[in-house]
Amino acid sequence: MQSKQFLCVLFGIFLTSIFDYNDAVVFKFTNVVCESYNQSWFVFHNCRLKAVSRNKVLFNFNGTILHPVNDIYIHGRIFKRATGYRPWLYDVTFDACQYLRKPNNPLIAMVYGLFKQYSNINHTCPYVGPQIIKDFYLRTDLMPLPWPTGDYLLSLQWIFDKKLQFDTNVSFVFVEDLIKKN
Ligand SMILES: *[C@@H]1O[C@H](CO)[C@@H](O)[C@H](O)[C@H]1NC(C)=O
Ligand SMILES: *[C@@H]1O[C@H](CO)[C@@H](O)[C@H](O)[C@H]1NC(C)=O
Ligand SMILES: *[C@@H]1O[C@H](CO)[C@@H](O)[C@H](O)[C@H]1NC(C)=O
Ligand SMILES: *[C@@H]1O[C@H](CO)[C@@H](O)[C@H](O)[C@H]1NC(C)=O
């Protein structure tokens, strides 16, 4: 992770967005794909979206970690769609147990900040048993930065004991709405 480059990109996004940013935006999930590669360590019971209104889509997630895990790495990537999903802004593999002990990365904090209040995963390692995210929806008021309009994919690959266990791939749309509605 070249943090200087990352900061430049963030600053660029900020500059290009600040002039037309408006609270009336669309920020919602469009798709989720969850897949376990090792059913003897992680099983999904539920990983689904539910649209409750045109601009509000709930994400529900229920999975079980069958054996305690103390060594969790996450390979996180954000893609932006432009004739196929292109790598965009971020590609990082980080030690999740260390992060939870000592949060130290602003972009991870932003993603985590969006959903932690909807989940039971706000604690330190080890992790075992049910992992729940309930009725999570995207809220611009929890986004410290405006984003450029686009379709995005956040891919999180969960690595236990150095081996890939499962993927959670979440697509979402962010639309700056320049004409404020009601
Ligand atoms: C999740 O997205 C990544 C990046 O596009 C891809 O390599 C991986 O196969 C996807 N996983 C699933 C389960 O679709
Ligand atoms: C699958 O999970 C078991 C724990 O139930 C673990 O011992 C094993 O190493 C895992 N296999 C892979 C390929 O990750
Ligand atoms: C998660 O799934 C398990 C297994 O199907 C079920 O027993 C449990 O009640 C579910 N938890 C929630 C919060 O939906
Ligand atoms: C997460 O856990 C920390 C420490 O236990 C607590 O201070 C914080 O309020 C929790 N945050 C949420 C959103 O539950």
Short mmCIF file of N, CA and C in Angstrom, two decimals, residues 43-162:
data_model
loop_
_atom_site.label_atom_id
_atom_site.label_comp_id
_atom_site.label_asym_id
_atom_site.label_seq_id
_atom_site.Cartn_x
_atom_site.Cartn_y
_atom_site.Cartn_z
N VAL A 43 -19.55 -21.65 7.21
CA VAL A 43 -20.75 -21.91 6.41
C VAL A 43 -21.65 -20.68 6.40
N PHE A 44 -22.20 -20.42 5.23
CA PHE A 44 -23.19 -19.35 5.08
C PHE A 44 -24.60 -19.94 5.25
N HIS A 45 -25.42 -19.24 6.03
CA HIS A 45 -26.84 -19.60 6.09
C HIS A 45 -27.66 -18.62 5.26
N ASN A 46 -27.15 -17.40 5.21
CA ASN A 46 -27.91 -16.35 4.55
C ASN A 46 -26.93 -15.26 4.12
N CYS A 47 -27.14 -14.76 2.92
CA CYS A 47 -26.33 -13.65 2.42
C CYS A 47 -27.17 -13.05 1.32
N ARG A 48 -28.00 -12.08 1.68
CA ARG A 48 -29.06 -11.69 0.77
C ARG A 48 -29.38 -10.20 0.86
N LEU A 49 -29.86 -9.67 -0.25
CA LEU A 49 -30.35 -8.29 -0.27
C LEU A 49 -31.87 -8.30 -0.31
N LYS A 50 -32.43 -7.25 0.27
CA LYS A 50 -33.88 -7.10 0.24
C LYS A 50 -34.19 -5.62 0.04
N ALA A 51 -34.84 -5.30 -1.07
CA ALA A 51 -35.18 -3.91 -1.35
C ALA A 51 -36.44 -3.54 -0.57
N VAL A 52 -36.34 -2.54 0.27
CA VAL A 52 -37.53 -2.11 1.01
C VAL A 52 -38.12 -0.83 0.42
N SER A 53 -37.33 -0.12 -0.36
CA SER A 53 -37.85 0.98 -1.16
C SER A 53 -36.88 1.16 -2.31
N ARG A 54 -37.19 2.11 -3.18
CA ARG A 54 -36.38 2.24 -4.38
C ARG A 54 -34.90 2.50 -4.07
N ASN A 55 -34.69 3.25 -3.01
CA ASN A 55 -33.31 3.63 -2.70
C ASN A 55 -32.77 3.06 -1.40
N LYS A 56 -33.48 2.06 -0.87
CA LYS A 56 -33.01 1.46 0.38
C LYS A 56 -33.04 -0.05 0.26
N VAL A 57 -31.86 -0.63 0.31
CA VAL A 57 -31.72 -2.07 0.14
C VAL A 57 -31.00 -2.63 1.36
N LEU A 58 -31.65 -3.59 2.01
CA LEU A 58 -31.08 -4.16 3.23
C LEU A 58 -30.21 -5.37 2.90
N PHE A 59 -29.11 -5.46 3.61
CA PHE A 59 -28.21 -6.60 3.48
C PHE A 59 -28.28 -7.41 4.76
N ASN A 60 -28.62 -8.68 4.62
CA ASN A 60 -28.62 -9.58 5.76
C ASN A 60 -27.62 -10.70 5.54
N PHE A 61 -26.89 -10.96 6.58
CA PHE A 61 -25.79 -11.91 6.50
C PHE A 61 -25.81 -12.77 7.76
N ASN A 62 -25.73 -14.07 7.55
CA ASN A 62 -25.67 -14.99 8.69
C ASN A 62 -24.74 -16.13 8.31
N GLY A 63 -23.64 -16.24 9.03
CA GLY A 63 -22.69 -17.32 8.77
C GLY A 63 -22.14 -17.84 10.09
N THR A 64 -21.58 -19.03 10.05
CA THR A 64 -21.03 -19.61 11.28
C THR A 64 -19.57 -19.98 11.08
N ILE A 65 -18.75 -19.53 12.02
CA ILE A 65 -17.35 -19.98 12.08
C ILE A 65 -17.33 -21.19 12.99
N LEU A 66 -16.94 -22.35 12.44
CA LEU A 66 -17.12 -23.61 13.17
C LEU A 66 -15.99 -23.90 14.17
N HIS A 67 -14.82 -23.27 13.96
CA HIS A 67 -13.72 -23.44 14.92
C HIS A 67 -13.13 -22.07 15.19
N PRO A 68 -12.71 -21.82 16.43
CA PRO A 68 -12.17 -20.49 16.76
C PRO A 68 -11.04 -20.10 15.83
N VAL A 69 -11.02 -18.83 15.45
CA VAL A 69 -9.95 -18.37 14.57
C VAL A 69 -9.30 -17.15 15.18
N ASN A 70 -7.96 -17.20 15.18
CA ASN A 70 -7.14 -16.14 15.77
C ASN A 70 -6.27 -15.46 14.75
N ASP A 71 -6.28 -15.98 13.54
CA ASP A 71 -5.38 -15.49 12.50
C ASP A 71 -6.25 -15.19 11.27
N ILE A 72 -6.65 -13.93 11.15
CA ILE A 72 -7.56 -13.53 10.07
C ILE A 72 -6.91 -12.42 9.24
N TYR A 73 -6.75 -12.70 7.97
CA TYR A 73 -6.36 -11.64 7.04
C TYR A 73 -7.51 -11.39 6.08
N ILE A 74 -7.66 -10.15 5.69
CA ILE A 74 -8.68 -9.82 4.71
C ILE A 74 -8.01 -9.21 3.49
N HIS A 75 -8.32 -9.79 2.34
CA HIS A 75 -7.87 -9.19 1.08
C HIS A 75 -9.04 -8.35 0.58
N GLY A 76 -8.90 -7.05 0.69
CA GLY A 76 -9.98 -6.15 0.30
C GLY A 76 -9.63 -5.40 -0.97
N ARG A 77 -10.58 -5.38 -1.89
CA ARG A 77 -10.38 -4.63 -3.13
C ARG A 77 -11.65 -3.88 -3.49
N ILE A 78 -11.46 -2.68 -3.98
CA ILE A 78 -12.60 -1.94 -4.49
C ILE A 78 -12.41 -1.77 -5.99
N PHE A 79 -13.45 -2.16 -6.73
CA PHE A 79 -13.43 -2.02 -8.19
C PHE A 79 -14.50 -1.01 -8.58
N LYS A 80 -14.24 -0.32 -9.66
CA LYS A 80 -15.25 0.60 -10.20
C LYS A 80 -15.56 0.13 -11.61
N ARG A 81 -16.87 0.09 -11.94
CA ARG A 81 -17.24 -0.44 -13.24
C ARG A 81 -17.02 0.61 -14.33
N ALA A 82 -16.27 0.19 -15.35
CA ALA A 82 -16.05 1.02 -16.53
C ALA A 82 -15.69 0.02 -17.61
N THR A 83 -16.65 -0.42 -18.38
CA THR A 83 -16.53 -1.57 -19.27
C THR A 83 -15.84 -2.73 -18.54
N GLY A 84 -16.59 -3.35 -17.65
CA GLY A 84 -16.05 -4.38 -16.76
C GLY A 84 -15.54 -3.71 -15.50
N TYR A 85 -15.45 -4.44 -14.43
CA TYR A 85 -14.95 -3.84 -13.20
C TYR A 85 -13.45 -3.65 -13.30
N ARG A 86 -12.99 -2.44 -13.01
CA ARG A 86 -11.56 -2.15 -13.01
C ARG A 86 -11.11 -1.94 -11.57
N PRO A 87 -9.89 -2.38 -11.29
CA PRO A 87 -9.34 -2.07 -9.96
C PRO A 87 -9.37 -0.57 -9.76
N TRP A 88 -9.73 -0.17 -8.62
CA TRP A 88 -9.90 1.26 -8.39
C TRP A 88 -9.54 1.59 -6.96
N LEU A 89 -8.63 2.51 -6.80
CA LEU A 89 -8.33 3.11 -5.50
C LEU A 89 -7.65 2.21 -4.49
N TYR A 90 -8.11 0.94 -4.39
CA TYR A 90 -7.70 0.24 -3.20
C TYR A 90 -7.53 -1.24 -3.42
N ASP A 91 -6.44 -1.75 -2.97
CA ASP A 91 -6.20 -3.19 -2.98
C ASP A 91 -5.27 -3.44 -1.81
N VAL A 92 -5.79 -4.08 -0.78
CA VAL A 92 -4.99 -4.21 0.42
C VAL A 92 -5.25 -5.55 1.08
N THR A 93 -4.22 -6.12 1.66
CA THR A 93 -4.41 -7.29 2.51
C THR A 93 -3.94 -6.88 3.90
N PHE A 94 -4.85 -7.04 4.85
CA PHE A 94 -4.47 -6.58 6.19
C PHE A 94 -4.86 -7.60 7.25
N ASP A 95 -4.20 -7.46 8.38
CA ASP A 95 -4.39 -8.34 9.53
C ASP A 95 -5.61 -7.83 10.31
N ALA A 96 -6.73 -8.52 10.18
CA ALA A 96 -7.98 -8.05 10.79
C ALA A 96 -7.92 -8.08 12.31
N CYS A 97 -7.26 -9.08 12.88
CA CYS A 97 -7.18 -9.17 14.34
C CYS A 97 -6.39 -7.98 14.89
N GLN A 98 -5.32 -7.63 14.19
CA GLN A 98 -4.53 -6.48 14.62
C GLN A 98 -5.33 -5.19 14.44
N TYR A 99 -6.04 -5.09 13.33
CA TYR A 99 -6.85 -3.89 13.09
C TYR A 99 -7.89 -3.69 14.20
N LEU A 100 -8.53 -4.79 14.61
CA LEU A 100 -9.58 -4.67 15.64
C LEU A 100 -8.99 -4.29 17.00
N ARG A 101 -7.75 -4.70 17.22
CA ARG A 101 -7.08 -4.28 18.47
C ARG A 101 -6.70 -2.82 18.41
N LYS A 102 -6.30 -2.36 17.22
CA LYS A 102 -5.73 -1.04 17.09
C LYS A 102 -6.08 -0.47 15.72
N PRO A 103 -7.29 0.08 15.59
CA PRO A 103 -7.70 0.62 14.28
C PRO A 103 -6.75 1.73 13.84
N ASN A 104 -6.21 1.62 12.64
CA ASN A 104 -5.17 2.55 12.24
C ASN A 104 -5.20 2.89 10.77
N ASN A 105 -6.31 2.61 10.11
CA ASN A 105 -6.34 2.85 8.67
C ASN A 105 -7.67 3.52 8.31
N PRO A 106 -7.61 4.71 7.75
CA PRO A 106 -8.85 5.48 7.54
C PRO A 106 -9.83 4.85 6.57
N LEU A 107 -9.36 4.17 5.52
CA LEU A 107 -10.33 3.61 4.57
C LEU A 107 -11.00 2.37 5.16
N ILE A 108 -10.22 1.54 5.85
CA ILE A 108 -10.81 0.38 6.52
C ILE A 108 -11.80 0.87 7.57
N ALA A 109 -11.42 1.92 8.28
CA ALA A 109 -12.32 2.47 9.29
C ALA A 109 -13.62 2.95 8.66
N MET A 110 -13.53 3.49 7.44
CA MET A 110 -14.73 3.98 6.76
C MET A 110 -15.66 2.80 6.43
N VAL A 111 -15.12 1.74 5.85
CA VAL A 111 -15.94 0.58 5.49
C VAL A 111 -16.51 -0.06 6.76
N TYR A 112 -15.66 -0.25 7.76
CA TYR A 112 -16.08 -0.86 9.01
C TYR A 112 -17.14 0.01 9.71
N GLY A 113 -16.93 1.32 9.66
CA GLY A 113 -17.86 2.26 10.28
C GLY A 113 -19.25 2.21 9.67
N LEU A 114 -19.31 1.84 8.38
CA LEU A 114 -20.61 1.76 7.72
C LEU A 114 -21.47 0.64 8.29
N PHE A 115 -20.85 -0.48 8.69
CA PHE A 115 -21.70 -1.62 9.06
C PHE A 115 -21.58 -2.10 10.49
N LYS A 116 -20.61 -1.61 11.26
CA LYS A 116 -20.38 -2.26 12.56
C LYS A 116 -21.60 -2.20 13.47
N GLN A 117 -22.39 -1.14 13.36
CA GLN A 117 -23.53 -1.04 14.26
C GLN A 117 -24.65 -2.03 13.90
N TYR A 118 -24.55 -2.63 12.69
CA TYR A 118 -25.56 -3.61 12.28
C TYR A 118 -25.12 -5.04 12.55
N SER A 119 -23.95 -5.20 13.17
CA SER A 119 -23.41 -6.55 13.26
C SER A 119 -22.98 -6.90 14.69
N ASN A 120 -22.66 -8.16 14.88
CA ASN A 120 -22.15 -8.61 16.18
C ASN A 120 -20.65 -8.85 16.12
N ILE A 121 -20.01 -8.28 15.10
CA ILE A 121 -18.58 -8.59 14.95
C ILE A 121 -17.67 -7.52 15.56
N ASN A 122 -18.25 -6.62 16.33
CA ASN A 122 -17.45 -5.55 16.94
C ASN A 122 -16.76 -6.03 18.23
N HIS A 123 -15.75 -6.86 18.05
CA HIS A 123 -14.94 -7.30 19.20
C HIS A 123 -13.60 -7.76 18.66
N THR A 124 -12.71 -8.13 19.54
CA THR A 124 -11.38 -8.55 19.08
C THR A 124 -11.35 -10.08 18.88
N CYS A 125 -10.28 -10.57 18.27
CA CYS A 125 -10.13 -12.00 18.03
C CYS A 125 -9.97 -12.73 19.36
N PRO A 126 -10.31 -14.00 19.50
CA PRO A 126 -10.74 -14.91 18.43
C PRO A 126 -12.21 -14.75 18.05
N TYR A 127 -12.53 -15.27 16.86
CA TYR A 127 -13.91 -15.32 16.37
C TYR A 127 -14.34 -16.77 16.27
N VAL A 128 -15.57 -17.01 16.74
CA VAL A 128 -16.16 -18.34 16.57
C VAL A 128 -17.67 -18.19 16.65
N GLY A 129 -18.38 -19.11 16.01
CA GLY A 129 -19.84 -19.11 16.11
C GLY A 129 -20.51 -18.19 15.12
N PRO A 130 -21.75 -17.78 15.45
CA PRO A 130 -22.55 -17.01 14.49
C PRO A 130 -22.00 -15.62 14.22
N GLN A 131 -21.96 -15.26 12.95
CA GLN A 131 -21.55 -13.92 12.53
C GLN A 131 -22.75 -13.32 11.81
N ILE A 132 -23.26 -12.26 12.37
CA ILE A 132 -24.54 -11.73 11.90
C ILE A 132 -24.41 -10.27 11.47
N ILE A 133 -24.99 -9.97 10.33
CA ILE A 133 -25.22 -8.57 9.95
C ILE A 133 -26.70 -8.46 9.66
N LYS A 134 -27.36 -7.54 10.34
CA LYS A 134 -28.82 -7.49 10.24
C LYS A 134 -29.30 -6.14 9.71
N ASP A 135 -30.08 -6.21 8.63
CA ASP A 135 -30.74 -5.04 8.06
C ASP A 135 -29.80 -3.86 7.84
N PHE A 136 -28.64 -4.17 7.34
CA PHE A 136 -27.62 -3.14 7.07
C PHE A 136 -27.94 -2.45 5.74
N TYR A 137 -28.00 -1.16 5.76
CA TYR A 137 -28.15 -0.43 4.50
C TYR A 137 -27.15 0.71 4.46
N LEU A 138 -26.85 1.16 3.27
CA LEU A 138 -25.80 2.16 3.08
C LEU A 138 -26.36 3.54 3.36
N ARG A 139 -25.60 4.30 4.11
CA ARG A 139 -26.05 5.62 4.53
C ARG A 139 -24.95 6.63 4.25
N THR A 140 -25.31 7.65 3.50
CA THR A 140 -24.31 8.67 3.18
C THR A 140 -23.86 9.43 4.43
N ASP A 141 -24.72 9.47 5.45
CA ASP A 141 -24.31 10.21 6.65
C ASP A 141 -23.17 9.52 7.40
N LEU A 142 -22.90 8.24 7.05
CA LEU A 142 -21.77 7.56 7.67
C LEU A 142 -20.54 7.56 6.76
N MET A 143 -20.66 8.24 5.62
CA MET A 143 -19.54 8.33 4.68
C MET A 143 -18.82 9.65 4.89
N PRO A 144 -17.59 9.59 5.34
CA PRO A 144 -16.86 10.84 5.56
C PRO A 144 -16.53 11.57 4.26
N LEU A 145 -16.54 10.83 3.13
CA LEU A 145 -16.15 11.43 1.86
C LEU A 145 -17.22 11.21 0.81
N PRO A 146 -17.50 12.21 0.00
CA PRO A 146 -18.34 11.98 -1.16
C PRO A 146 -17.58 11.15 -2.19
N TRP A 147 -18.28 10.34 -2.93
CA TRP A 147 -17.65 9.50 -3.94
C TRP A 147 -18.09 9.94 -5.32
N PRO A 148 -17.27 9.63 -6.33
CA PRO A 148 -17.74 9.87 -7.70
C PRO A 148 -18.86 8.90 -8.05
N THR A 149 -19.82 9.36 -8.82
CA THR A 149 -20.92 8.52 -9.29
C THR A 149 -20.37 7.27 -9.98
N GLY A 150 -20.96 6.13 -9.67
CA GLY A 150 -20.52 4.92 -10.34
C GLY A 150 -21.04 3.66 -9.70
N ASP A 151 -20.75 2.55 -10.37
CA ASP A 151 -21.05 1.22 -9.84
C ASP A 151 -19.76 0.64 -9.30
N TYR A 152 -19.84 0.12 -8.09
CA TYR A 152 -18.64 -0.36 -7.42
C TYR A 152 -18.82 -1.80 -6.97
N LEU A 153 -17.68 -2.44 -6.80
CA LEU A 153 -17.67 -3.78 -6.21
C LEU A 153 -16.64 -3.77 -5.10
N LEU A 154 -17.08 -4.14 -3.90
CA LEU A 154 -16.14 -4.32 -2.79
C LEU A 154 -15.98 -5.82 -2.61
N SER A 155 -14.80 -6.30 -2.88
CA SER A 155 -14.52 -7.72 -2.71
C SER A 155 -13.71 -7.92 -1.44
N LEU A 156 -14.24 -8.74 -0.53
CA LEU A 156 -13.50 -9.09 0.68
C LEU A 156 -13.27 -10.59 0.67
N GLN A 157 -12.01 -10.97 0.70
CA GLN A 157 -11.66 -12.39 0.75
C GLN A 157 -11.06 -12.67 2.12
N TRP A 158 -11.64 -13.63 2.79
CA TRP A 158 -11.34 -13.89 4.20
C TRP A 158 -10.37 -15.06 4.31
N ILE A 159 -9.21 -14.77 4.91
CA ILE A 159 -8.12 -15.73 4.96
C ILE A 159 -7.87 -16.12 6.41
N PHE A 160 -8.12 -17.38 6.72
CA PHE A 160 -7.87 -17.88 8.09
C PHE A 160 -6.62 -18.75 8.03
N ASP A 161 -5.74 -18.60 8.99
CA ASP A 161 -4.51 -19.40 9.02
C ASP A 161 -3.83 -19.45 7.65
N LYS A 162 -3.78 -18.30 6.98
CA LYS A 162 -3.09 -18.13 5.68
C LYS A 162 -3.80 -18.82 4.50
#
